[in-house]
Short mmCIF file of C-alpha atoms and ligand atoms in Angstrom, two decimals:
data_model
loop_
_atom_site.label_atom_id
_atom_site.label_comp_id
_atom_site.label_asym_id
_atom_site.label_seq_id
_atom_site.Cartn_x
_atom_site.Cartn_y
_atom_site.Cartn_z
CA MET A 1 83.32 -98.62 -14.73
CA PRO A 2 82.88 -100.15 -18.17
CA LEU A 3 80.70 -103.25 -18.42
CA LEU A 4 82.61 -106.47 -17.84
CA THR A 5 81.17 -107.96 -21.03
CA LYS A 6 78.30 -107.70 -23.49
CA ALA A 7 76.02 -110.23 -25.22
CA VAL A 8 77.90 -112.54 -27.61
CA ARG A 9 77.88 -111.48 -31.30
CA GLY A 10 74.83 -112.86 -33.09
CA THR A 11 72.76 -113.26 -29.90
CA ARG A 12 69.97 -110.94 -28.80
CA ASP A 13 68.54 -110.08 -25.42
CA VAL A 14 64.78 -109.99 -25.75
CA LEU A 15 63.69 -107.23 -23.38
CA PRO A 16 60.27 -106.96 -21.67
CA GLN A 17 58.88 -104.56 -24.29
CA GLU A 18 59.37 -107.29 -26.91
CA ALA A 19 59.38 -110.57 -24.96
CA TYR A 20 55.60 -110.59 -24.57
CA LEU A 21 55.29 -110.47 -28.37
CA TYR A 22 57.28 -113.71 -28.64
CA ARG A 23 54.95 -115.21 -26.03
CA TYR A 24 51.98 -114.02 -28.14
CA LEU A 25 53.45 -115.48 -31.34
CA GLU A 26 54.26 -118.79 -29.68
CA ASN A 27 50.84 -119.05 -28.04
CA THR A 28 49.00 -118.24 -31.28
CA ALA A 29 51.18 -120.73 -33.16
CA LEU A 30 50.57 -123.45 -30.55
CA GLU A 31 46.83 -122.79 -30.60
CA THR A 32 46.62 -122.85 -34.38
CA ALA A 33 48.72 -126.02 -34.56
CA ARG A 34 46.53 -127.61 -31.89
CA ASN A 35 43.48 -127.15 -34.13
CA PHE A 36 45.34 -129.16 -36.76
CA GLY A 37 46.07 -131.93 -34.25
CA TYR A 38 49.59 -130.96 -33.17
CA ALA A 39 50.80 -131.40 -29.59
CA GLU A 40 53.78 -129.58 -28.12
CA LEU A 41 57.14 -131.25 -27.65
CA ARG A 42 60.01 -129.83 -25.55
CA LEU A 43 63.45 -130.93 -26.57
CA PRO A 44 67.00 -130.71 -25.22
CA VAL A 45 69.12 -127.80 -26.44
CA PHE A 46 72.01 -130.15 -27.23
CA GLU A 47 72.20 -133.55 -28.86
CA HIS A 48 74.87 -136.04 -29.89
CA THR A 49 76.64 -134.54 -32.90
CA GLU A 50 75.96 -137.58 -35.09
CA LEU A 51 72.22 -136.85 -34.98
CA PHE A 52 72.75 -133.74 -37.08
CA GLU A 53 75.58 -135.22 -39.15
CA ARG A 54 73.27 -138.07 -40.19
CA GLY A 55 69.94 -136.26 -40.03
CA VAL A 56 70.70 -132.83 -41.49
CA GLY A 57 73.50 -134.22 -43.68
CA GLY A 58 77.31 -134.12 -43.65
CA THR A 59 77.61 -132.09 -46.86
CA THR A 60 75.32 -129.22 -45.78
CA ASP A 61 76.62 -125.80 -44.75
CA VAL A 62 74.80 -126.22 -41.45
CA VAL A 63 76.85 -129.30 -40.53
CA GLN A 64 80.10 -128.33 -42.23
CA LYS A 65 80.37 -124.72 -41.15
CA GLU A 66 77.69 -123.61 -38.75
CA MET A 67 77.32 -126.00 -35.85
CA TYR A 68 78.33 -125.18 -32.30
CA THR A 69 80.06 -128.47 -31.54
CA PHE A 70 82.16 -129.22 -28.47
CA PHE A 71 83.38 -132.11 -26.39
CA ASP A 72 81.75 -132.38 -22.98
CA LYS A 73 83.70 -133.33 -19.88
CA SER A 74 83.34 -137.03 -20.72
CA GLY A 75 84.76 -136.48 -24.20
CA ARG A 76 81.42 -136.89 -26.05
CA SER A 77 80.89 -134.78 -29.13
CA ILE A 78 77.88 -132.60 -28.41
CA THR A 79 76.16 -130.04 -30.67
CA LEU A 80 73.77 -127.21 -29.87
CA ARG A 81 70.75 -127.88 -32.08
CA PRO A 82 70.91 -125.93 -35.35
CA GLU A 83 67.23 -126.80 -36.04
CA GLY A 84 64.33 -128.73 -34.52
CA THR A 85 63.43 -131.52 -36.97
CA ALA A 86 66.24 -133.98 -36.20
CA GLY A 87 65.70 -133.67 -32.42
CA ALA A 88 61.92 -134.05 -32.77
CA ALA A 89 62.37 -137.16 -34.94
CA ARG A 90 64.92 -138.61 -32.50
CA ALA A 91 62.65 -137.99 -29.50
CA CYS A 92 59.55 -139.49 -31.17
CA LEU A 93 61.53 -142.57 -32.19
CA GLU A 94 63.23 -142.98 -28.82
CA HIS A 95 59.94 -142.82 -26.89
CA GLY A 96 57.98 -145.07 -29.22
CA LEU A 97 55.60 -142.31 -30.37
CA LEU A 98 55.88 -143.58 -33.92
CA ALA A 99 54.80 -147.08 -32.90
CA GLU A 100 51.38 -145.70 -31.92
CA ALA A 101 48.59 -144.30 -34.11
CA LEU A 102 50.06 -142.49 -37.09
CA PRO A 103 50.21 -139.77 -38.26
CA ARG A 104 51.82 -138.36 -35.12
CA LYS A 105 51.86 -134.58 -35.15
CA VAL A 106 54.20 -132.61 -32.89
CA CYS A 107 55.15 -128.95 -32.69
CA TYR A 108 57.75 -126.93 -30.81
CA ALA A 109 59.02 -123.47 -30.04
CA LEU A 110 62.75 -123.54 -29.45
CA ASN A 111 66.06 -121.71 -29.74
CA CYS A 112 68.51 -122.80 -32.44
CA TYR A 113 72.21 -122.13 -32.88
CA ARG A 114 74.11 -121.60 -36.12
CA TYR A 115 77.47 -119.96 -36.59
CA GLU A 116 76.34 -117.75 -39.47
CA LYS A 117 77.36 -114.21 -40.38
CA PRO A 118 75.00 -112.03 -38.33
CA GLN A 119 72.91 -109.48 -40.23
CA ALA A 120 69.34 -108.15 -40.13
CA GLY A 121 67.09 -111.16 -39.47
CA ARG A 122 70.03 -113.56 -39.20
CA TYR A 123 71.42 -114.47 -35.81
CA ARG A 124 73.63 -117.11 -34.23
CA GLU A 125 70.95 -117.82 -31.65
CA PHE A 126 67.44 -117.58 -33.04
CA ARG A 127 63.95 -118.85 -32.29
CA GLN A 128 61.90 -121.23 -34.37
CA PHE A 129 58.35 -122.42 -34.19
CA GLY A 130 58.03 -125.68 -36.09
CA VAL A 131 55.61 -128.51 -36.81
CA GLU A 132 56.46 -132.10 -37.74
CA CYS A 133 54.00 -134.70 -38.98
CA PHE A 134 55.28 -138.29 -38.91
CA GLY A 135 53.68 -141.12 -40.87
CA ALA A 136 51.65 -139.36 -43.57
CA ALA A 137 52.44 -140.18 -47.19
CA ALA A 138 49.45 -138.68 -49.01
CA PRO A 139 49.59 -135.33 -50.84
CA SER A 140 46.80 -134.14 -48.52
CA ALA A 141 49.41 -134.13 -45.71
CA ASP A 142 51.58 -131.70 -47.67
CA ALA A 143 48.60 -129.50 -48.46
CA GLU A 144 47.37 -129.56 -44.84
CA LEU A 145 50.82 -128.59 -43.61
CA ILE A 146 50.96 -125.56 -45.87
CA ALA A 147 47.36 -124.69 -44.94
CA LEU A 148 48.45 -124.66 -41.29
CA ALA A 149 51.13 -122.09 -42.07
CA ALA A 150 48.67 -119.97 -44.07
CA GLU A 151 46.16 -120.14 -41.20
CA LEU A 152 48.77 -119.14 -38.65
CA PHE A 153 49.99 -116.22 -40.77
CA SER A 154 46.42 -115.05 -41.11
CA ALA A 155 45.82 -115.39 -37.33
CA ILE A 156 48.80 -113.13 -36.54
CA GLY A 157 47.96 -110.67 -39.32
CA LEU A 158 51.06 -111.46 -41.40
CA GLU A 159 50.70 -110.18 -44.94
CA HIS A 160 52.97 -109.55 -47.93
CA TYR A 161 54.51 -112.97 -48.30
CA ARG A 162 54.40 -115.65 -50.95
CA ILE A 163 54.53 -119.42 -50.79
CA GLU A 164 57.13 -120.89 -53.15
CA LEU A 165 56.77 -124.55 -53.94
CA ASN A 166 58.92 -127.19 -55.59
CA SER A 167 59.43 -130.95 -55.63
CA ILE A 168 62.90 -132.42 -55.36
CA GLY A 169 61.73 -136.01 -55.94
CA CYS A 170 62.48 -139.30 -54.22
CA PRO A 171 65.89 -141.04 -54.05
CA GLY A 172 64.96 -142.85 -57.30
CA CYS A 173 64.50 -139.77 -59.48
CA ARG A 174 67.18 -137.92 -57.53
CA LYS A 175 69.79 -140.46 -58.68
CA VAL A 176 69.18 -139.67 -62.34
CA TYR A 177 69.05 -135.95 -61.61
CA LEU A 178 72.33 -135.97 -59.66
CA GLU A 179 74.09 -137.59 -62.62
CA SER A 180 73.04 -134.87 -65.04
CA LEU A 181 73.77 -132.18 -62.44
CA ARG A 182 77.27 -133.58 -61.95
CA GLU A 183 77.79 -133.67 -65.70
CA TYR A 184 76.66 -130.04 -66.01
CA PHE A 185 78.85 -128.72 -63.19
CA GLN A 186 81.86 -130.69 -64.41
CA GLN A 187 81.79 -128.50 -67.51
CA HIS A 188 82.09 -125.42 -65.23
CA GLN A 189 84.51 -126.90 -62.72
CA ASP A 190 87.13 -124.16 -63.19
CA THR A 191 84.59 -121.42 -62.41
CA LEU A 192 83.23 -122.99 -59.21
CA CYS A 193 84.63 -122.11 -55.77
CA GLY A 194 86.82 -124.60 -53.87
CA THR A 195 83.96 -125.75 -51.62
CA CYS A 196 81.71 -126.36 -54.64
CA ASN A 197 84.44 -128.43 -56.27
CA GLU A 198 84.36 -130.65 -53.19
CA ARG A 199 80.53 -130.66 -53.33
CA LEU A 200 80.73 -131.82 -56.94
CA ALA A 201 82.08 -135.16 -55.83
CA LYS A 202 79.97 -135.56 -52.67
CA ASN A 203 76.61 -133.92 -53.37
CA PRO A 204 76.31 -131.61 -56.42
CA MET A 205 72.85 -130.46 -55.26
CA ARG A 206 74.54 -128.45 -52.52
CA ILE A 207 76.19 -126.30 -55.22
CA LEU A 208 72.71 -124.97 -55.96
CA ASP A 209 72.58 -123.11 -52.65
CA CYS A 210 76.17 -121.81 -52.65
CA LYS A 211 76.16 -118.14 -51.65
CA SER A 212 79.05 -117.16 -53.98
CA PRO A 213 77.64 -115.02 -56.85
CA VAL A 214 79.89 -116.81 -59.39
CA CYS A 215 78.63 -120.28 -58.38
CA ALA A 216 75.06 -118.90 -58.24
CA SER A 217 75.32 -117.69 -61.85
CA VAL A 218 76.53 -121.14 -62.97
CA ALA A 219 73.79 -122.79 -60.88
CA ALA A 220 71.09 -120.61 -62.48
CA ASN A 221 71.40 -122.57 -65.74
CA ALA A 222 71.82 -126.00 -64.18
CA PRO A 223 69.25 -128.75 -64.90
CA LYS A 224 66.12 -128.43 -62.73
CA VAL A 225 65.15 -131.29 -60.44
CA VAL A 226 61.46 -130.88 -61.22
CA ASP A 227 62.19 -131.98 -64.82
CA TYR A 228 63.53 -135.31 -63.52
CA LEU A 229 60.60 -136.41 -61.36
CA CYS A 230 59.46 -140.02 -61.69
CA PRO A 231 55.73 -140.57 -62.44
CA ASP A 232 54.90 -141.16 -58.73
CA CYS A 233 56.64 -137.98 -57.59
CA GLN A 234 55.07 -136.06 -60.44
CA SER A 235 51.54 -137.15 -59.54
CA HIS A 236 52.20 -136.45 -55.84
CA PHE A 237 53.37 -132.94 -56.71
CA SER A 238 50.38 -132.30 -58.99
CA ALA A 239 47.98 -133.47 -56.28
CA VAL A 240 49.56 -131.14 -53.70
CA GLN A 241 49.06 -128.22 -56.09
CA ARG A 242 45.49 -129.24 -56.86
CA LEU A 243 44.63 -129.41 -53.14
CA LEU A 244 46.19 -126.04 -52.43
CA ASP A 245 44.17 -124.58 -55.31
CA ALA A 246 41.03 -126.21 -53.92
CA MET A 247 41.64 -124.57 -50.52
CA GLY A 248 42.28 -121.20 -52.16
CA ILE A 249 45.88 -121.03 -50.94
CA PRO A 250 47.97 -119.18 -53.52
CA PHE A 251 51.52 -120.37 -54.27
CA THR A 252 54.15 -119.93 -56.95
CA LEU A 253 56.32 -122.70 -58.37
CA ASN A 254 60.04 -122.14 -57.95
CA PRO A 255 62.13 -124.90 -59.55
CA LEU A 256 65.27 -123.47 -57.91
CA ILE A 257 64.31 -124.35 -54.32
CA VAL A 258 66.37 -127.31 -53.17
CA ARG A 259 66.69 -126.42 -49.43
CA GLY A 260 69.92 -126.44 -47.50
CA LEU A 261 69.28 -129.58 -45.44
CA ASP A 262 69.83 -133.08 -46.81
CA TYR A 263 66.76 -134.83 -45.42
CA TYR A 264 64.23 -133.39 -47.85
CA THR A 265 62.38 -135.48 -50.45
CA ARG A 266 59.52 -134.53 -52.79
CA THR A 267 57.63 -131.37 -51.73
CA VAL A 268 59.71 -128.43 -50.50
CA PHE A 269 58.48 -124.91 -49.88
CA GLU A 270 59.48 -121.54 -48.51
CA PHE A 271 57.52 -118.59 -47.17
CA ILE A 272 59.17 -115.52 -48.67
CA SER A 273 58.69 -111.93 -47.56
CA GLU A 274 57.34 -109.50 -50.14
CA SER A 275 57.40 -106.51 -47.81
CA PRO A 276 59.44 -103.73 -49.46
CA GLU A 277 61.87 -103.56 -46.52
CA LEU A 278 62.45 -107.30 -46.24
CA GLU A 279 61.90 -108.46 -49.84
CA GLY A 280 63.26 -111.96 -50.34
CA LEU A 281 63.78 -112.80 -46.66
CA THR A 282 62.77 -116.40 -45.89
CA LEU A 283 60.27 -116.27 -43.04
CA GLY A 284 59.86 -120.02 -42.81
CA ALA A 285 60.44 -123.17 -44.79
CA GLY A 286 59.95 -126.89 -44.83
CA GLY A 287 58.99 -129.95 -46.78
CA ARG A 288 58.86 -133.72 -46.86
CA TYR A 289 61.59 -135.89 -45.42
CA ASP A 290 60.38 -139.41 -46.13
CA GLY A 291 63.77 -141.03 -45.44
CA LEU A 292 64.78 -139.33 -42.19
CA ILE A 293 63.21 -141.73 -39.71
CA GLU A 294 64.89 -144.69 -41.42
CA GLU A 295 68.19 -142.78 -41.44
CA LEU A 296 67.88 -142.44 -37.67
CA GLY A 297 67.27 -146.17 -37.17
CA GLY A 298 63.47 -146.39 -37.39
CA GLN A 299 61.16 -147.98 -39.93
CA TYR A 300 60.28 -146.23 -43.18
CA THR A 301 57.94 -143.41 -42.06
CA PRO A 302 57.06 -140.77 -44.64
CA SER A 303 57.05 -137.45 -42.81
CA LEU A 304 57.04 -133.71 -43.32
CA GLY A 305 57.17 -130.39 -41.51
CA TRP A 306 58.14 -126.74 -41.54
CA ALA A 307 59.61 -124.15 -39.22
CA MET A 308 59.45 -120.39 -39.14
CA GLY A 309 61.98 -117.96 -37.71
CA LEU A 310 60.24 -116.01 -34.96
CA GLU A 311 62.61 -113.02 -35.16
CA ARG A 312 61.95 -112.72 -38.89
CA VAL A 313 58.19 -113.09 -38.53
CA LEU A 314 58.13 -110.42 -35.82
CA LEU A 315 60.28 -108.14 -37.96
CA GLN A 316 57.84 -108.57 -40.83
CA LEU A 317 54.83 -107.91 -38.56
CA LYS A 318 56.44 -104.74 -37.20
CA THR A 319 57.52 -103.35 -40.57
CA GLY A 320 54.06 -104.14 -41.98
CA ASN A 321 52.31 -102.40 -39.06
CA ALA A 322 50.35 -105.57 -38.28
CA PRO A 323 47.95 -105.30 -35.30
CA LEU A 324 50.17 -106.53 -32.46
CA PRO A 325 48.73 -106.80 -28.95
CA GLU A 326 49.59 -104.21 -26.33
CA GLN A 327 51.56 -105.24 -23.28
CA GLU A 328 49.10 -105.90 -20.47
CA PRO A 329 48.90 -102.67 -18.43
CA CYS A 330 48.89 -102.16 -14.69
CA VAL A 331 45.17 -101.59 -14.03
CA LEU A 332 45.51 -100.06 -10.61
CA PHE A 333 48.28 -98.51 -8.55
CA ILE A 334 47.38 -98.07 -4.89
CA ALA A 335 49.48 -95.37 -3.26
CA SER A 336 49.55 -95.06 0.50
CA ARG A 337 50.32 -92.52 3.17
CA GLY A 338 51.43 -93.84 6.58
CA GLU A 339 52.23 -97.26 7.96
CA ASP A 340 48.65 -98.42 8.62
CA ALA A 341 47.57 -97.46 5.11
CA ALA A 342 50.62 -99.27 3.67
CA THR A 343 49.59 -102.45 5.51
CA VAL A 344 45.99 -102.27 4.26
CA THR A 345 47.34 -101.52 0.78
CA MET A 346 49.35 -104.73 0.83
CA GLN A 347 46.26 -106.69 1.90
CA LEU A 348 44.16 -105.12 -0.86
CA VAL A 349 46.80 -105.57 -3.55
CA ASN A 350 47.24 -109.20 -2.56
CA ALA A 351 43.49 -109.85 -2.73
CA LEU A 352 43.17 -108.13 -6.12
CA ARG A 353 46.08 -110.11 -7.55
CA ALA A 354 44.40 -113.28 -6.35
CA GLU A 355 41.49 -112.21 -8.60
CA GLY A 356 43.92 -112.19 -11.51
CA LEU A 357 44.34 -108.42 -11.74
CA HIS A 358 47.60 -106.61 -12.50
CA VAL A 359 47.82 -104.28 -9.53
CA GLN A 360 50.83 -102.55 -7.98
CA SER A 361 51.75 -100.56 -4.91
CA ASP A 362 54.83 -98.97 -3.43
CA ILE A 363 57.64 -101.35 -2.49
CA ALA A 364 60.44 -98.80 -2.65
CA GLY A 365 59.48 -96.79 0.47
CA ARG A 366 58.73 -93.64 -1.56
CA SER A 367 56.88 -90.45 -0.63
CA LEU A 368 53.28 -90.15 -1.83
CA LYS A 369 54.35 -87.72 -4.58
CA ALA A 370 57.06 -90.11 -5.80
CA GLN A 371 54.58 -93.02 -5.71
CA MET A 372 52.18 -91.10 -7.97
CA LYS A 373 55.00 -90.20 -10.34
CA PHE A 374 55.96 -93.88 -10.56
CA ALA A 375 52.30 -94.88 -11.18
CA ASP A 376 52.25 -92.42 -14.05
CA LYS A 377 55.55 -93.73 -15.48
CA ILE A 378 54.39 -97.33 -15.55
CA GLY A 379 51.15 -96.26 -17.23
CA ALA A 380 48.75 -97.38 -14.48
CA GLN A 381 45.18 -97.03 -15.78
CA TYR A 382 43.68 -96.19 -12.37
CA THR A 383 45.21 -94.93 -9.14
CA MET A 384 43.96 -94.71 -5.63
CA VAL A 385 45.44 -93.08 -2.53
CA LEU A 386 44.92 -94.62 0.90
CA GLY A 387 45.44 -92.54 4.03
CA GLU A 388 43.94 -92.43 7.52
CA GLU A 389 40.61 -91.01 6.31
CA GLU A 390 40.16 -93.71 3.68
CA LEU A 391 40.91 -96.40 6.25
CA GLN A 392 38.25 -95.01 8.58
CA THR A 393 35.51 -94.64 5.97
CA ARG A 394 36.57 -97.77 3.98
CA ARG A 395 36.06 -95.64 0.88
CA ALA A 396 38.58 -94.08 -1.52
CA ASN A 397 38.70 -92.25 -4.82
CA LEU A 398 39.49 -94.33 -7.88
CA LYS A 399 41.08 -92.03 -10.46
CA ASN A 400 41.02 -92.74 -14.17
CA MET A 401 44.50 -91.62 -15.20
CA SER A 402 43.65 -90.81 -18.81
CA SER A 403 40.43 -88.82 -18.21
CA GLY A 404 41.27 -87.56 -14.71
CA VAL A 405 37.72 -88.50 -13.57
CA GLU A 406 37.47 -89.70 -9.97
CA GLU A 407 34.82 -91.93 -8.39
CA ALA A 408 34.42 -92.86 -4.73
CA VAL A 409 34.43 -96.63 -4.24
CA SER A 410 34.13 -98.93 -1.27
CA LEU A 411 37.37 -100.71 -0.42
CA ASP A 412 35.33 -103.85 0.23
CA ASP A 413 34.01 -103.94 -3.37
CA LEU A 414 37.29 -102.90 -4.97
CA ALA A 415 37.87 -106.09 -7.02
CA GLU A 416 34.38 -105.86 -8.47
CA TRP A 417 34.86 -102.19 -9.33
CA VAL A 418 38.18 -102.73 -11.01
CA GLU A 419 36.84 -105.66 -13.03
CA GLN A 420 33.87 -103.52 -14.10
CA LYS A 421 36.25 -100.75 -15.13
CA ILE A 422 38.29 -103.17 -17.23
CA ILE A 423 35.17 -104.41 -19.01
CA GLN A 424 34.01 -100.81 -19.56
CA THR A 425 37.41 -99.80 -21.03
CA MET A 426 37.40 -102.87 -23.27
CA GLN A 427 33.88 -102.01 -24.51
CA GLU A 428 34.91 -98.40 -25.17
CA ASP A 429 38.02 -99.57 -27.08
CA LEU A 430 35.90 -101.96 -29.13
CA GLN A 431 33.37 -99.21 -29.87
CA ALA A 432 36.16 -96.84 -30.91
CA TYR A 433 37.60 -99.59 -33.15
CA PHE A 434 34.26 -100.11 -34.93
CA ASN A 435 33.69 -96.36 -35.22
CA GLU A 436 37.05 -95.87 -36.96
P1 HAM B 1 65.58 -123.73 -42.21
O1 HAM B 1 65.18 -123.23 -43.54
O2 HAM B 1 67.01 -123.99 -42.00
O3 HAM B 1 64.73 -125.06 -41.98
O4 HAM B 1 65.07 -122.76 -41.09
C1 HAM B 1 63.71 -122.44 -40.96
C2 HAM B 1 63.55 -120.95 -40.70
O5 HAM B 1 64.33 -120.59 -39.56
C3 HAM B 1 64.09 -120.07 -41.80
O6 HAM B 1 63.16 -119.93 -42.84
C4 HAM B 1 64.31 -118.76 -41.08
O7 HAM B 1 63.09 -118.05 -40.94
C5 HAM B 1 64.75 -119.24 -39.70
N1 HAM B 1 66.22 -119.14 -39.61
C6 HAM B 1 67.13 -120.01 -40.08
N2 HAM B 1 68.37 -119.60 -39.79
C7 HAM B 1 68.24 -118.44 -39.12
C8 HAM B 1 69.16 -117.51 -38.53
N3 HAM B 1 70.47 -117.71 -38.56
N4 HAM B 1 68.66 -116.40 -37.91
C9 HAM B 1 67.33 -116.20 -37.84
N5 HAM B 1 66.42 -117.05 -38.37
C10 HAM B 1 66.86 -118.15 -39.00
C11 HAM B 1 64.80 -125.79 -40.85
O8 HAM B 1 65.37 -125.46 -39.86
C12 HAM B 1 63.99 -127.05 -40.94
N6 HAM B 1 64.18 -127.81 -39.69
C13 HAM B 1 62.53 -126.73 -41.18
C14 HAM B 1 61.69 -127.96 -41.24
C15 HAM B 1 60.91 -128.46 -40.26
N7 HAM B 1 61.63 -128.77 -42.27
C16 HAM B 1 60.84 -129.78 -41.96
N8 HAM B 1 60.42 -129.60 -40.73
#
């Protein structure tokens, strides 16, 4: 019979052979962020639609075209989060976290939803790890935030990427810039697509990230925001660059980055893949959003953050052959022959698991031969067979499945033996690594 249905277009099932890698990425990201003072936040998958309309911005593609919005049974307009920043800001405001000692640093690992055209590295449900720092105006906050990303990328062995940096100024300098941008695009009005003509009136900056090649070619010669920075924004931007230089974090200036979300002010940046297979793919991005908290009803709180796409980062790690951890193996499979041996096996397995060991035994009622075949299939490192004789002597042979070597061990010291074996294997692996 054919399957009733399959996963929805743009979504991905993360199967066991990959899921542990997401766990690894998230754990490493959380640990790295913790060292920078970030604490984890868990947020609802859906929010009131106006949070994103106001926060992310009504003229952005995300809000206009990509949100999963629906009315719930009470007729409220609800949206599946397209990103994490607006929800994190809302939660911190709602629970008074911004009334306490600032800066307040929070981080999250969450699923996001955008109705985009699916392609390699672009999904309709995807995973982000993000950090948000509320209440930090100094350029050192921007530099620290980028340093956190660089540290995390180094911790997971991510290479072949560049940091692109720009400043899009404050509302003051933006006003002047928007005027000259509008003037420029008005001269090319007939060439621009219909959507960009609408953007011209509402927010001409959005034309700069239109995906149409015709609009992009017009946008390429448009005035650059960085040339319109007021003295304060200019000195902030210079200080960020100086601090990054001082920390030895390389970056390139890209005056074309404006970001597709409306909340950004001043520093914006993107982490771009330079791996031959993924060249140009944005692995992560972020920047300052000094006005967002006020927009959501709070007091003026200069803030900033970034998020990275976990699918894209994993893709980059895999294509770059980065050293990813192995899935934790089954250390020992205890096979049994006969009912009494099966009972003792369950007792032993239970005790070993209580010691924190990954141990398995037969739960499918298989013959001894089939049990051994299964142990081999799941890649058990050691096996042991328990029968009448082993129960009587309380001793059994522990077989190393890769070398075939067997050693007699006492069933009463089994946990100790297995732990010793794990340490020995780890030492041998380490030795082999250093000998390479
Ligand atoms: P964003 O640039 O929209 O920024 O998304 C951040 C990252 O999420 C992207 O660089 C990309 O790696 C990943 N991403 C975005 N869309 C998709 C997709 N459809 N499929 C797979 N991955 C995707 C934000 O979301 C901001 N909230 C970042 C931020 C945090 N700014 C300040 N704080």
